[in-house]
Amino acid sequence: VIVFAILGVLMVASAIFTVTAKRPVYSVVGLLANFICLAATYLTLQAEFLAVIQIVVYSGAILILFVFVIALLSSGVRPFDVGPNRAPHILIPAAIFAAVTFVAIAVTAVRTPLPAASKATQALAGTTGDANAFGSTSDFGIALFTANLLPFEVTAFILMVAVIGVVLIAGDQDPVTGVSRRRKRSGIRESVVKPSRGVTLSPSKGERAS
Amino acid sequence: MSVSPNAYVALSSMLFFIGVVGVIARRNPLIMLMSIELLFNAANLALVAYARAWGNNAGHIFAFLVITVAAAEAAIGLAIVAVTFRRTRFVDVDEVSALRG
C-alpha cells in the first residue's frame, strides 16, 4: 500500500510536470519519471514482462525519439520554445471536457463489477518469480503466441506500415517525384556550388554503383 | 495488504485526465504528443490492473499491443512534426492551418 501511494503521487506529480513544463526538454524529463514509476507499478501488479517492455520501449525508444526531435528542431533559427499556451481563452471548455472525462471514467471504474479478493486473486499473491506464474514471461508468451497470434501479426504489419510511412513523410526524397527535397529547397545555393562539384561527384557515384 | 484495483483505476483516470488537459491546453506539438503518450499509459495501467483483478492475462496482451501501436504513433507523429517545422518554422499547432482544419 505504501509503495502504491508513493508511486501514485510520483506519477501524478511527474505527469503534471510534463503537461505544465515550459520547455519540451523538461517535459521529457517528467515523462521519463512517469514511465519509470509506471514500470514499478506494473511490477506491483505482477506484470513483470510489461514492466521491462515499458522501460525498453518507452524510456528507451520513444523518449530517445522525442529527445532527438527536440534537439533537431531547436538547432534552427528560432529557439524552440513554447511561448504562451492556449490556456487563457480555452480554459473553461477544457476544464469542462476534462472534468466530464474524469467523472465518466471514475463512475465507470467504480461501477465495474470486480471479483473482490476472489480465490484467483488470492492464489496470485506472492507467486511473482515463478516460471509459470500469472504475468510471468512464459505465461505472457504462451498467451501471445497461441490465442492471440493474429493480433500479434497485425501489430507487426502496423509497425511495418509505420516505418514505411515515416520514411515517406520525413525522408529526403519526395515519394512521388523522387526529387531530393533538400536540394529543391536550397536551390540557389546549390546552383552556385554545382559547377565545381557536380562534374566530379556524379561520375564517381556512377562508378561506385557499377 | 494488497491494493484494490479501484485504486489503480482511479490513478489511471487521474493520469488520463492530466493527459487530456495537456492535449487540449498546450500548443506545442511535442508536448501534445507527450500528453498522448500519457493517455496511452493511463489506459495501459487500467488494463493491467483489471488483468490482475480477474487473473486473466488478456489485459497484458492488449497492453503490449497498445505499447507497440503507441511506438508507431509516436514515430509518425514526430516525423510529421519535424517535416512541418522544417517547412513552416512554426511551433504552434494553431498556426499550422494549411489544411484549413
PDB file of C-alpha atoms in Angstrom, chain A residues 20-164:
ATOM      1  CA  THR A  20       2.905  22.209 -17.472  1.00  0.00           C
ATOM      2  CA  ALA A  21       6.624  22.374 -18.199  1.00  0.00           C
ATOM      3  CA  LYS A  22       7.763  25.428 -20.092  1.00  0.00           C
ATOM      4  CA  ARG A  23      10.105  23.690 -22.452  1.00  0.00           C
ATOM      5  CA  PRO A  24       9.805  20.311 -24.148  1.00  0.00           C
ATOM      6  CA  VAL A  25      13.069  19.077 -22.667  1.00  0.00           C
ATOM      7  CA  TYR A  26      11.756  19.452 -19.126  1.00  0.00           C
ATOM      8  CA  SER A  27       8.630  17.745 -20.311  1.00  0.00           C
ATOM      9  CA  VAL A  28      10.672  14.787 -21.484  1.00  0.00           C
ATOM     10  CA  VAL A  29      12.310  14.512 -18.076  1.00  0.00           C
ATOM     11  CA  GLY A  30       8.905  14.473 -16.398  1.00  0.00           C
ATOM     12  CA  LEU A  31       7.714  11.858 -18.850  1.00  0.00           C
ATOM     13  CA  LEU A  32      10.753   9.716 -18.089  1.00  0.00           C
ATOM     14  CA  ALA A  33       9.980   9.805 -14.371  1.00  0.00           C
ATOM     15  CA  ASN A  34       6.397   8.931 -15.158  1.00  0.00           C
ATOM     16  CA  PHE A  35       7.374   5.928 -17.257  1.00  0.00           C
ATOM     17  CA  ILE A  36       9.749   4.568 -14.659  1.00  0.00           C
ATOM     18  CA  CYS A  37       7.136   4.894 -11.935  1.00  0.00           C
ATOM     19  CA  LEU A  38       4.630   3.208 -14.205  1.00  0.00           C
ATOM     20  CA  ALA A  39       7.017   0.320 -14.763  1.00  0.00           C
ATOM     21  CA  ALA A  40       7.369  -0.064 -10.998  1.00  0.00           C
ATOM     22  CA  THR A  41       3.596  -0.020 -10.721  1.00  0.00           C
ATOM     23  CA  TYR A  42       3.423  -2.812 -13.278  1.00  0.00           C
ATOM     24  CA  LEU A  43       5.778  -4.770 -11.060  1.00  0.00           C
ATOM     25  CA  THR A  44       3.416  -4.367  -8.132  1.00  0.00           C
ATOM     26  CA  LEU A  45       0.657  -5.658 -10.412  1.00  0.00           C
ATOM     27  CA  GLN A  46       2.654  -8.798 -11.243  1.00  0.00           C
ATOM     28  CA  ALA A  47       3.215  -7.761 -14.827  1.00  0.00           C
ATOM     29  CA  GLU A  48       6.951  -8.273 -14.969  1.00  0.00           C
ATOM     30  CA  PHE A  49       7.231  -8.613 -18.700  1.00  0.00           C
ATOM     31  CA  LEU A  50       5.220  -5.479 -19.294  1.00  0.00           C
ATOM     32  CA  ALA A  51       7.379  -3.595 -16.811  1.00  0.00           C
ATOM     33  CA  VAL A  52      10.500  -4.489 -18.753  1.00  0.00           C
ATOM     34  CA  ILE A  53       8.812  -3.715 -22.053  1.00  0.00           C
ATOM     35  CA  GLN A  54       7.691  -0.383 -20.658  1.00  0.00           C
ATOM     36  CA  ILE A  55      11.252   0.549 -19.753  1.00  0.00           C
ATOM     37  CA  VAL A  56      12.717  -0.660 -23.015  1.00  0.00           C
ATOM     38  CA  VAL A  57      10.154   0.681 -25.436  1.00  0.00           C
ATOM     39  CA  TYR A  58       9.034   3.871 -23.761  1.00  0.00           C
ATOM     40  CA  SER A  59      12.065   5.053 -21.856  1.00  0.00           C
ATOM     41  CA  GLY A  60      14.482   3.590 -24.335  1.00  0.00           C
ATOM     42  CA  ALA A  61      12.939   4.180 -27.719  1.00  0.00           C
ATOM     43  CA  ILE A  62      10.146   6.703 -27.645  1.00  0.00           C
ATOM     44  CA  LEU A  63      11.824   9.154 -25.297  1.00  0.00           C
ATOM     45  CA  ILE A  64      15.030   8.999 -27.279  1.00  0.00           C
ATOM     46  CA  LEU A  65      12.973   9.783 -30.337  1.00  0.00           C
ATOM     47  CA  PHE A  66      11.480  12.787 -28.572  1.00  0.00           C
ATOM     48  CA  VAL A  67      14.881  13.987 -27.454  1.00  0.00           C
ATOM     49  CA  PHE A  68      16.246  13.629 -30.967  1.00  0.00           C
ATOM     50  CA  VAL A  69      13.427  15.613 -32.479  1.00  0.00           C
ATOM     51  CA  ILE A  70      13.773  18.328 -29.870  1.00  0.00           C
ATOM     52  CA  ALA A  71      17.492  18.545 -30.454  1.00  0.00           C
ATOM     53  CA  LEU A  72      16.961  18.560 -34.199  1.00  0.00           C
ATOM     54  CA  LEU A  73      14.363  21.285 -34.148  1.00  0.00           C
ATOM     55  CA  SER A  74      15.932  23.514 -31.542  1.00  0.00           C
ATOM     56  CA  SER A  75      19.044  23.918 -33.664  1.00  0.00           C
ATOM     57  CA  GLY A  76      17.038  26.005 -36.079  1.00  0.00           C
ATOM     58  CA  VAL A  77      16.831  29.719 -36.459  1.00  0.00           C
ATOM     59  CA  ARG A  78      14.203  30.285 -33.848  1.00  0.00           C
ATOM     60  CA  PRO A  79      14.675  28.889 -30.380  1.00  0.00           C
ATOM     61  CA  PHE A  80      12.291  26.036 -29.985  1.00  0.00           C
ATOM     62  CA  ASP A  81      10.468  27.430 -27.041  1.00  0.00           C
ATOM     63  CA  VAL A  82       6.888  27.095 -26.048  1.00  0.00           C
ATOM     64  CA  GLY A  83       5.572  30.551 -25.541  1.00  0.00           C
ATOM     65  CA  PRO A  84       2.145  31.031 -24.107  1.00  0.00           C
ATOM     66  CA  ASN A  85      -0.131  28.086 -24.041  1.00  0.00           C
ATOM     67  CA  ARG A  86      -3.698  28.033 -25.060  1.00  0.00           C
ATOM     68  CA  ALA A  87      -4.996  28.179 -21.532  1.00  0.00           C
ATOM     69  CA  PRO A  88      -6.369  31.729 -21.272  1.00  0.00           C
ATOM     70  CA  HIS A  89      -9.061  31.516 -23.902  1.00  0.00           C
ATOM     71  CA  ILE A  90      -9.761  27.810 -23.784  1.00  0.00           C
ATOM     72  CA  LEU A  91      -9.639  27.199 -20.077  1.00  0.00           C
ATOM     73  CA  ILE A  92     -13.360  26.814 -19.454  1.00  0.00           C
ATOM     74  CA  PRO A  93     -14.171  24.319 -22.225  1.00  0.00           C
ATOM     75  CA  ALA A  94     -11.005  22.409 -21.465  1.00  0.00           C
ATOM     76  CA  ALA A  95     -11.868  22.191 -17.791  1.00  0.00           C
ATOM     77  CA  ILE A  96     -15.412  21.090 -18.564  1.00  0.00           C
ATOM     78  CA  PHE A  97     -14.289  18.435 -21.015  1.00  0.00           C
ATOM     79  CA  ALA A  98     -11.578  17.129 -18.750  1.00  0.00           C
ATOM     80  CA  ALA A  99     -13.906  17.033 -15.751  1.00  0.00           C
ATOM     81  CA  VAL A 100     -16.537  15.167 -17.744  1.00  0.00           C
ATOM     82  CA  THR A 101     -13.927  12.679 -18.872  1.00  0.00           C
ATOM     83  CA  PHE A 102     -12.645  12.214 -15.353  1.00  0.00           C
ATOM     84  CA  VAL A 103     -16.106  11.743 -13.870  1.00  0.00           C
ATOM     85  CA  ALA A 104     -17.114   9.330 -16.613  1.00  0.00           C
ATOM     86  CA  ILE A 105     -14.041   7.194 -16.111  1.00  0.00           C
ATOM     87  CA  ALA A 106     -14.343   7.265 -12.348  1.00  0.00           C
ATOM     88  CA  VAL A 107     -18.023   6.314 -12.404  1.00  0.00           C
ATOM     89  CA  THR A 108     -17.379   3.527 -14.861  1.00  0.00           C
ATOM     90  CA  ALA A 109     -14.485   2.271 -12.803  1.00  0.00           C
ATOM     91  CA  VAL A 110     -16.445   2.226  -9.602  1.00  0.00           C
ATOM     92  CA  ARG A 111     -19.461   0.557 -11.170  1.00  0.00           C
ATOM     93  CA  THR A 112     -17.488  -2.155 -12.891  1.00  0.00           C
ATOM     94  CA  PRO A 113     -18.038  -5.398 -11.029  1.00  0.00           C
ATOM     95  CA  LEU A 114     -14.875  -6.886  -9.672  1.00  0.00           C
ATOM     96  CA  PRO A 115     -14.150 -10.281  -8.218  1.00  0.00           C
ATOM     97  CA  ALA A 116     -13.290  -8.797  -4.884  1.00  0.00           C
ATOM     98  CA  ALA A 117     -10.481 -10.815  -3.389  1.00  0.00           C
ATOM     99  CA  SER A 118     -11.552 -13.925  -5.197  1.00  0.00           C
ATOM    100  CA  LYS A 119      -9.722 -17.197  -4.978  1.00  0.00           C
ATOM    101  CA  ALA A 120      -7.910 -16.454  -8.196  1.00  0.00           C
ATOM    102  CA  THR A 121      -6.553 -13.197  -6.877  1.00  0.00           C
ATOM    103  CA  GLN A 122      -5.580 -14.777  -3.600  1.00  0.00           C
ATOM    104  CA  ALA A 123      -3.767 -17.544  -5.374  1.00  0.00           C
ATOM    105  CA  LEU A 124      -1.913 -14.998  -7.441  1.00  0.00           C
ATOM    106  CA  ALA A 125      -0.484 -13.168  -4.482  1.00  0.00           C
ATOM    107  CA  GLY A 126       3.150 -13.797  -3.904  1.00  0.00           C
ATOM    108  CA  THR A 127       3.756 -16.005  -6.876  1.00  0.00           C
ATOM    109  CA  THR A 128       5.849 -13.460  -8.700  1.00  0.00           C
ATOM    110  CA  GLY A 129       9.028 -15.004  -9.966  1.00  0.00           C
ATOM    111  CA  ASP A 130       7.737 -18.498 -10.556  1.00  0.00           C
ATOM    112  CA  ALA A 131       8.182 -19.820 -14.037  1.00  0.00           C
ATOM    113  CA  ASN A 132       4.517 -20.315 -14.833  1.00  0.00           C
ATOM    114  CA  ALA A 133       3.029 -17.681 -12.572  1.00  0.00           C
ATOM    115  CA  PHE A 134       0.494 -15.165 -13.714  1.00  0.00           C
ATOM    116  CA  GLY A 135       2.129 -12.321 -15.607  1.00  0.00           C
ATOM    117  CA  SER A 136       5.463 -14.053 -15.976  1.00  0.00           C
ATOM    118  CA  THR A 137       7.204 -14.032 -19.295  1.00  0.00           C
ATOM    119  CA  SER A 138       6.355 -17.625 -20.143  1.00  0.00           C
ATOM    120  CA  ASP A 139       2.709 -17.094 -19.250  1.00  0.00           C
ATOM    121  CA  PHE A 140       2.666 -13.982 -21.385  1.00  0.00           C
ATOM    122  CA  GLY A 141       4.436 -15.643 -24.268  1.00  0.00           C
ATOM    123  CA  ILE A 142       2.154 -18.669 -24.327  1.00  0.00           C
ATOM    124  CA  ALA A 143      -0.896 -16.438 -24.388  1.00  0.00           C
ATOM    125  CA  LEU A 144       0.603 -14.195 -27.033  1.00  0.00           C
ATOM    126  CA  PHE A 145       1.626 -16.887 -29.470  1.00  0.00           C
ATOM    127  CA  THR A 146      -1.334 -19.226 -29.177  1.00  0.00           C
ATOM    128  CA  ALA A 147      -4.591 -17.449 -28.542  1.00  0.00           C
ATOM    129  CA  ASN A 148      -3.508 -14.009 -29.723  1.00  0.00           C
ATOM    130  CA  LEU A 149      -1.319 -14.801 -32.669  1.00  0.00           C
ATOM    131  CA  LEU A 150      -3.377 -12.864 -35.189  1.00  0.00           C
ATOM    132  CA  PRO A 151      -3.279  -9.570 -33.230  1.00  0.00           C
ATOM    133  CA  PHE A 152       0.449 -10.059 -32.877  1.00  0.00           C
ATOM    134  CA  GLU A 153       0.887 -10.383 -36.625  1.00  0.00           C
ATOM    135  CA  VAL A 154      -1.380  -7.439 -37.276  1.00  0.00           C
ATOM    136  CA  THR A 155       0.814  -5.419 -34.938  1.00  0.00           C
ATOM    137  CA  ALA A 156       3.853  -6.406 -36.940  1.00  0.00           C
ATOM    138  CA  PHE A 157       2.089  -5.191 -40.053  1.00  0.00           C
ATOM    139  CA  ILE A 158       1.195  -1.907 -38.349  1.00  0.00           C
ATOM    140  CA  LEU A 159       4.820  -1.391 -37.379  1.00  0.00           C
ATOM    141  CA  MET A 160       5.942  -2.030 -40.921  1.00  0.00           C
ATOM    142  CA  VAL A 161       3.403   0.456 -42.262  1.00  0.00           C
ATOM    143  CA  ALA A 162       4.603   2.973 -39.689  1.00  0.00           C
ATOM    144  CA  VAL A 163       8.221   2.563 -40.717  1.00  0.00           C
ATOM    145  CA  ILE A 164       7.385   3.000 -44.383  1.00  0.00           C
TER     146      ILE A 164
END
